Short mmCIF file of C-alpha atoms in Angstrom, two decimals:
data_model
loop_
_atom_site.label_atom_id
_atom_site.label_comp_id
_atom_site.label_asym_id
_atom_site.label_seq_id
_atom_site.Cartn_x
_atom_site.Cartn_y
_atom_site.Cartn_z
CA MET W 16 0.00 0.00 0.00
CA ASN W 17 1.29 3.48 -0.71
CA GLN W 18 1.29 6.46 1.64
CA VAL W 19 -2.15 7.72 0.61
CA GLY W 20 -3.84 4.38 1.29
CA HIS W 21 -4.16 2.98 -2.22
CA ALA W 22 -3.32 -0.55 -3.26
CA VAL W 23 -0.17 -1.22 -5.21
CA PRO W 24 -1.13 -2.08 -8.82
CA LEU W 25 -1.05 -5.79 -9.68
CA PRO W 26 -0.97 -7.58 -13.04
CA MET W 27 -4.40 -7.71 -14.67
CA ARG W 28 -4.40 -11.49 -15.43
CA GLY W 29 -5.29 -10.90 -19.07
CA ILE W 30 -8.29 -8.59 -18.59
CA GLN W 31 -8.32 -4.92 -19.53
CA LEU W 32 -11.04 -2.74 -18.07
CA PRO W 33 -11.69 0.52 -19.90
CA MET W 34 -10.44 3.87 -18.66
CA ARG W 35 -12.95 6.19 -17.03
CA ASN W 36 -12.28 9.88 -17.62
CA GLY W 37 -8.58 9.17 -18.10
CA VAL W 38 -8.26 6.92 -15.03
CA SER W 39 -7.21 3.30 -15.47
CA ALA W 40 -8.50 0.68 -13.05
CA SER W 41 -6.41 -0.16 -9.98
CA VAL W 42 -6.57 -3.61 -8.44
CA VAL W 43 -6.42 -5.09 -4.95
CA SER W 44 -6.16 -8.78 -4.05
CA VAL W 45 -8.27 -10.27 -1.23
CA PRO W 46 -6.33 -12.25 1.44
CA GLN W 47 -7.50 -15.13 3.62
CA GLY W 48 -10.04 -14.24 6.32
CA ALA W 49 -11.24 -10.99 4.73
CA PRO W 50 -14.62 -9.63 5.92
CA GLN W 51 -17.46 -8.50 3.67
CA LEU W 52 -16.48 -6.38 0.72
CA LEU W 53 -17.16 -2.91 2.14
CA ASP W 54 -15.45 -3.77 5.43
CA PHE W 55 -12.46 -5.21 3.58
CA LEU W 56 -11.95 -2.13 1.39
CA ALA W 57 -12.26 0.25 4.35
CA GLN W 58 -9.74 -1.78 6.38
CA ARG W 59 -7.32 -2.46 3.53
CA MET W 60 -7.13 1.16 2.35
CA PRO W 61 -7.90 3.40 5.35
CA GLY W 62 -6.73 6.47 3.45
CA ILE W 63 -10.20 6.37 1.88
CA SER W 64 -13.09 6.69 4.33
CA ARG W 65 -15.73 3.98 4.70
CA SER W 66 -18.39 6.40 3.48
CA GLU W 67 -16.32 7.14 0.37
CA TRP W 68 -15.99 3.42 -0.38
CA ALA W 69 -19.75 3.04 0.09
CA GLU W 70 -20.30 5.86 -2.41
CA ARG W 71 -17.91 4.29 -4.93
CA LEU W 72 -19.69 0.95 -4.63
CA ALA W 73 -23.05 2.65 -5.13
CA ARG W 74 -21.74 4.34 -8.28
CA GLY W 75 -20.39 1.08 -9.72
CA LEU W 76 -16.76 2.17 -9.35
CA VAL W 77 -15.66 -1.15 -7.79
CA LEU W 78 -15.74 -4.14 -10.16
CA HIS W 79 -15.17 -7.88 -10.20
CA GLU W 80 -12.82 -9.48 -12.73
CA ASP W 81 -15.73 -10.07 -15.11
CA GLY W 82 -16.48 -6.33 -15.13
CA GLN W 83 -19.64 -6.66 -13.00
CA ALA W 84 -20.21 -4.08 -10.27
CA ALA W 85 -19.38 -5.27 -6.76
CA LEU W 86 -21.94 -5.01 -3.94
CA PRO W 87 -21.03 -3.79 -0.43
CA ASP W 88 -22.51 -6.78 1.42
CA GLN W 89 -20.92 -9.43 -0.78
CA SER W 90 -18.54 -11.92 0.84
CA CYS W 91 -14.88 -11.76 -0.14
CA GLN W 92 -13.17 -14.85 -1.54
CA PRO W 93 -9.44 -15.43 -0.89
CA GLY W 94 -7.42 -14.62 -4.01
CA GLN W 95 -10.29 -12.62 -5.52
CA ARG W 96 -9.30 -9.42 -7.28
CA LEU W 97 -11.30 -6.22 -7.04
CA TYR W 98 -10.86 -3.35 -9.47
CA TYR W 99 -11.60 0.25 -8.65
CA TYR W 100 -11.21 3.71 -10.15
CA ARG W 101 -9.46 6.40 -8.15
CA HIS W 102 -11.71 9.37 -7.58
CA LEU W 103 -11.68 12.47 -5.36
CA THR W 104 -14.90 14.25 -4.49
CA ASP W 105 -13.39 17.71 -3.89
CA GLU W 106 -10.24 17.79 -6.00
CA PRO W 107 -8.56 21.21 -6.26
CA VAL W 108 -8.14 22.61 -9.77
CA LEU W 109 -4.60 23.60 -10.75
CA PRO W 110 -4.40 26.74 -12.93
CA PHE W 111 -1.69 25.31 -15.22
CA GLN W 112 -1.59 23.55 -18.56
CA ALA W 113 1.19 21.21 -19.70
CA GLN W 114 2.48 21.48 -23.26
CA VAL W 115 3.08 18.45 -25.47
CA LEU W 116 6.44 18.93 -27.22
CA PHE W 117 6.60 15.69 -29.18
CA GLU W 118 4.54 12.59 -29.95
CA ASP W 119 5.04 9.56 -32.17
CA ASP W 120 4.01 5.90 -31.98
CA HIS W 121 6.42 5.25 -29.10
CA LEU W 122 6.89 8.39 -26.99
CA LEU W 123 5.09 11.44 -25.65
CA VAL W 124 7.24 14.30 -24.34
CA VAL W 125 5.65 16.97 -22.19
CA ASP W 126 6.74 20.25 -20.59
CA LYS W 127 5.25 20.04 -17.08
CA PRO W 128 4.49 23.22 -15.13
CA HIS W 129 5.42 23.62 -11.48
CA PHE W 130 2.94 22.18 -8.91
CA VAL W 131 1.46 19.53 -11.24
CA PRO W 132 1.99 15.91 -10.06
CA VAL W 133 3.12 13.43 -12.70
CA THR W 134 0.85 10.64 -11.39
CA PRO W 135 -2.25 10.61 -9.14
CA THR W 136 -1.21 11.31 -5.57
CA GLY W 137 -2.64 12.87 -2.44
CA ARG W 138 -5.24 15.50 -3.35
CA TYR W 139 -4.83 15.11 -7.12
CA VAL W 140 -6.18 12.53 -9.58
CA GLN W 141 -7.80 14.32 -12.53
CA GLN W 142 -5.27 17.15 -12.22
CA SER W 143 -2.29 14.80 -12.47
CA LEU W 144 -0.32 14.93 -15.69
CA LEU W 145 -0.81 11.24 -16.47
CA VAL W 146 -4.62 11.35 -16.20
CA GLN W 147 -4.81 14.57 -18.22
CA LEU W 148 -2.74 13.01 -21.00
CA LYS W 149 -4.73 9.76 -20.97
CA ARG W 150 -7.92 11.80 -21.41
CA GLN W 151 -6.39 13.77 -24.27
CA THR W 152 -4.80 10.86 -26.12
CA GLY W 153 -7.11 7.97 -25.21
CA CYS W 154 -3.97 5.87 -24.72
CA ALA W 155 -4.65 3.51 -21.81
CA GLU W 156 -1.08 2.13 -21.87
CA LEU W 157 0.51 5.55 -21.39
CA VAL W 158 3.05 5.48 -18.53
CA PRO W 159 5.70 7.91 -17.27
CA LEU W 160 9.18 6.59 -17.98
CA HIS W 161 10.57 8.60 -15.07
CA ARG W 162 9.28 10.99 -12.41
CA ILE W 163 10.03 14.54 -11.37
CA ASP W 164 8.72 16.14 -8.18
CA ARG W 165 5.38 17.89 -8.25
CA GLU W 166 7.23 21.09 -7.29
CA THR W 167 9.68 20.75 -10.21
CA ALA W 168 8.89 21.94 -13.74
CA GLY W 169 10.17 20.68 -17.07
CA LEU W 170 10.48 17.63 -19.29
CA VAL W 171 8.66 14.37 -18.60
CA LEU W 172 8.81 11.38 -20.99
CA PHE W 173 5.93 8.92 -21.38
CA GLY W 174 5.94 5.55 -23.10
CA LYS W 175 2.93 4.61 -25.23
CA ARG W 176 3.37 0.85 -25.66
CA LEU W 177 3.41 -1.70 -22.87
CA GLN W 178 5.82 -4.02 -24.72
CA GLU W 179 8.40 -1.21 -25.06
CA ARG W 180 8.31 -0.03 -21.45
CA ASP W 181 11.22 -2.14 -20.15
CA ALA W 182 13.54 -0.99 -22.93
CA TYR W 183 12.98 2.66 -22.05
CA HIS W 184 13.18 2.05 -18.30
CA ALA W 185 16.57 0.41 -18.87
CA LEU W 186 17.92 3.74 -20.17
CA PHE W 187 17.42 5.28 -16.76
CA ARG W 188 18.46 2.19 -14.80
CA ASP W 189 21.70 1.83 -16.79
CA HIS W 190 22.49 5.58 -16.86
CA GLN W 191 22.20 5.70 -20.65
CA ILE W 192 20.22 8.93 -20.65
CA HIS W 193 21.68 12.43 -20.21
CA LYS W 194 19.52 14.85 -18.23
CA THR W 195 20.30 18.45 -17.33
CA TYR W 196 18.41 20.55 -14.81
CA HIS W 197 18.61 24.28 -14.17
CA ALA W 198 18.33 25.67 -10.64
CA VAL W 199 18.41 29.12 -9.08
CA ALA W 200 20.19 29.49 -5.74
CA ALA W 201 22.55 31.81 -3.92
CA HIS W 202 25.82 32.64 -5.63
CA ALA W 203 28.60 30.80 -3.78
CA PRO W 204 31.99 32.12 -5.01
CA HIS W 205 33.80 29.95 -2.45
CA LEU W 206 32.75 26.77 -4.29
CA GLN W 207 35.17 25.47 -6.89
CA LEU W 208 32.81 24.83 -9.78
CA PRO W 209 32.21 22.67 -11.68
CA LEU W 210 32.21 19.92 -9.07
CA VAL W 211 30.77 16.45 -8.48
CA HIS W 212 28.84 15.89 -5.24
CA THR W 213 28.35 12.32 -4.02
CA SER W 214 26.66 11.08 -0.85
CA ARG W 215 24.53 8.33 0.64
CA LEU W 216 20.84 9.25 0.54
CA VAL W 217 18.17 7.52 2.66
CA PRO W 218 14.58 8.33 3.66
CA GLY W 219 14.44 11.11 6.23
CA GLU W 220 12.05 12.66 8.72
CA PRO W 221 9.27 13.55 8.11
CA PHE W 222 8.60 10.72 5.66
CA PHE W 223 8.56 12.97 2.60
CA ARG W 224 12.14 14.17 3.07
CA THR W 225 15.48 12.61 2.11
CA GLN W 226 18.68 12.91 4.11
CA GLU W 227 22.40 12.36 3.70
CA VAL W 228 24.04 9.83 6.04
CA PRO W 229 27.54 8.36 6.41
CA GLY W 230 28.29 5.33 4.27
CA PRO W 231 29.02 4.33 0.69
CA ALA W 232 27.68 6.87 -1.80
CA ASN W 233 24.54 5.92 -3.74
CA SER W 234 23.96 9.31 -5.40
CA GLU W 235 25.99 11.57 -7.68
CA THR W 236 25.34 15.02 -9.16
CA ARG W 237 27.53 17.19 -11.39
CA ILE W 238 27.09 20.89 -10.65
CA ALA W 239 28.24 23.81 -12.81
CA LEU W 240 27.76 27.57 -12.74
CA LEU W 241 25.91 29.05 -15.73
CA HIS W 242 25.22 32.67 -14.83
CA THR W 243 25.36 35.08 -11.91
CA ASP W 244 23.20 38.07 -11.08
CA GLY W 245 24.38 39.78 -7.91
CA GLU W 246 23.87 37.38 -4.99
CA ARG W 247 21.93 34.87 -7.11
CA ALA W 248 23.14 32.33 -9.62
CA LEU W 249 21.84 29.90 -12.20
CA TYR W 250 23.30 26.40 -11.97
CA ALA W 251 23.33 23.39 -14.29
CA LEU W 252 22.74 20.12 -12.45
CA GLU W 253 23.38 16.72 -14.04
CA PRO W 254 22.13 13.82 -11.92
CA ILE W 255 24.02 10.60 -12.58
CA SER W 256 21.77 8.70 -10.18
CA GLY W 257 18.07 9.29 -9.60
CA LYS W 258 17.34 9.30 -5.87
CA ARG W 259 14.29 11.07 -4.48
CA HIS W 260 14.92 14.81 -3.95
CA GLN W 261 18.57 14.22 -4.89
CA LEU W 262 19.19 17.61 -6.50
CA ARG W 263 17.46 19.49 -3.70
CA VAL W 264 19.38 17.63 -0.99
CA HIS W 265 22.75 17.99 -2.74
CA MET W 266 22.33 21.72 -3.30
CA ASN W 267 21.29 22.16 0.32
CA ALA W 268 24.33 20.15 1.47
CA LEU W 269 26.57 22.60 -0.39
CA GLY W 270 24.98 25.50 1.52
CA ILE W 271 23.02 26.79 -1.49
CA PRO W 272 19.45 25.46 -1.17
CA ILE W 273 17.33 25.99 -4.27
CA GLU W 274 15.10 29.07 -4.17
CA GLY W 275 11.50 28.32 -3.25
CA ASP W 276 12.30 24.95 -1.64
CA GLN W 277 9.68 24.31 1.04
CA PHE W 278 11.37 21.15 2.39
CA TYR W 279 15.11 21.94 2.51
CA PRO W 280 16.77 23.06 4.69
CA THR W 281 13.59 23.64 6.74
CA VAL W 282 10.12 22.20 6.31
CA LEU W 283 7.89 25.21 5.67
CA ARG W 284 4.75 23.26 4.78
CA GLY W 285 3.46 19.69 4.68
CA PRO W 286 3.32 17.72 1.39
CA ASP W 287 -0.45 18.24 1.12
CA THR W 288 -0.56 21.85 2.31
CA PRO W 289 -1.84 24.21 -0.42
CA GLU W 290 1.05 25.78 -2.30
CA ASP W 291 1.75 29.44 -2.91
CA PHE W 292 1.69 29.45 -6.71
CA SER W 293 3.62 32.73 -6.76
CA GLN W 294 6.68 31.05 -5.18
CA PRO W 295 7.57 27.98 -7.29
CA LEU W 296 10.63 25.88 -6.62
CA GLN W 297 13.33 27.22 -8.93
CA LEU W 298 14.20 23.83 -10.41
CA LEU W 299 13.63 22.91 -14.05
CA ALA W 300 14.18 19.64 -15.93
CA GLN W 301 15.73 21.55 -18.81
CA SER W 302 17.02 19.03 -21.34
CA VAL W 303 17.23 15.32 -22.10
CA ARG W 304 19.23 13.34 -24.66
CA PHE W 305 19.53 9.61 -25.42
CA THR W 306 19.63 7.00 -28.17
CA ASP W 307 16.19 5.49 -28.61
CA PRO W 308 16.34 1.73 -27.90
CA ILE W 309 13.37 1.08 -30.22
CA THR W 310 14.15 3.26 -33.25
CA ALA W 311 17.94 3.76 -32.74
CA GLN W 312 17.38 7.50 -33.33
CA THR W 313 19.13 10.21 -31.35
CA ARG W 314 16.47 11.86 -29.21
CA ALA W 315 16.94 15.33 -27.68
CA TRP W 316 14.48 17.86 -26.24
CA THR W 317 14.76 21.16 -24.40
CA SER W 318 12.15 22.68 -22.11
CA GLY W 319 10.49 25.90 -23.19
CA LEU W 320 9.83 26.91 -19.58
CA ARG W 321 11.96 29.42 -17.70
CA LEU W 322 13.04 30.05 -14.13
CA ALA W 323 13.27 33.37 -12.30
CA LEU W 324 16.87 33.66 -13.49
CA SER W 325 17.68 32.57 -17.03
CA PRO W 326 20.89 32.35 -19.06
CA PRO W 327 21.94 35.69 -20.59
#
């Protein structure tokens, strides 16, 4: 189960339920000794209230494997799979629109604004980038090939074919993709740039933070200076690894936290606290380059978005 109380997706055993308003069906498996269906769902995923599950059942948003609507007083059978569609009753509307930069039979490349989550999470389902793009394209197999933080803007790559997904994921796993980020932070003339920062990153406290600890390094970032403007500077960041919040933690460790960062060095708000849209994190996934494992073409894209400080 993830942190918002939803089941981890499982293989669909050969069935494919249709999308509903851009949302693909999620699935949960029933264990031994489960109570009646409504009780099971409320206990298994407490992040969703019992009354919300009752409403979803009444609306036919929980289904059996044969596509028939489940009933709240039905008995659960061990090994049974139940399918449901994520839905939020009072989802906030984000005043931003992503721009599609490229699309072919294999890939979809999007320029994501700040504050938009890549996948459904927390308070956002319909506003997530993935659901928006599934609605627009009708492509049920669309999947992000990598993630960037909701607070970060810039390039996100999506795969369009299930059978090609592993080949694209391998690019990131094997460090065969070159990504550059731009970040605005304080000018630090004492730093000898460019430099490579390595450290061991582990989950921190609270749960949504990452921290550096002693031990063998599992993260690496190349950092260069692009431009200065008084006490501020624009940096180029090249992550060799892809740990959560890696760029934010590494910049903070160097004494130059990224402007607008609400988590580092100090937590200024919780992960689900409404954001101040006038103060975005000054971090941008600016460019990406790789050799396509399917077509063998050289692929390269640059974000059209800009930070508060841009190259001259």
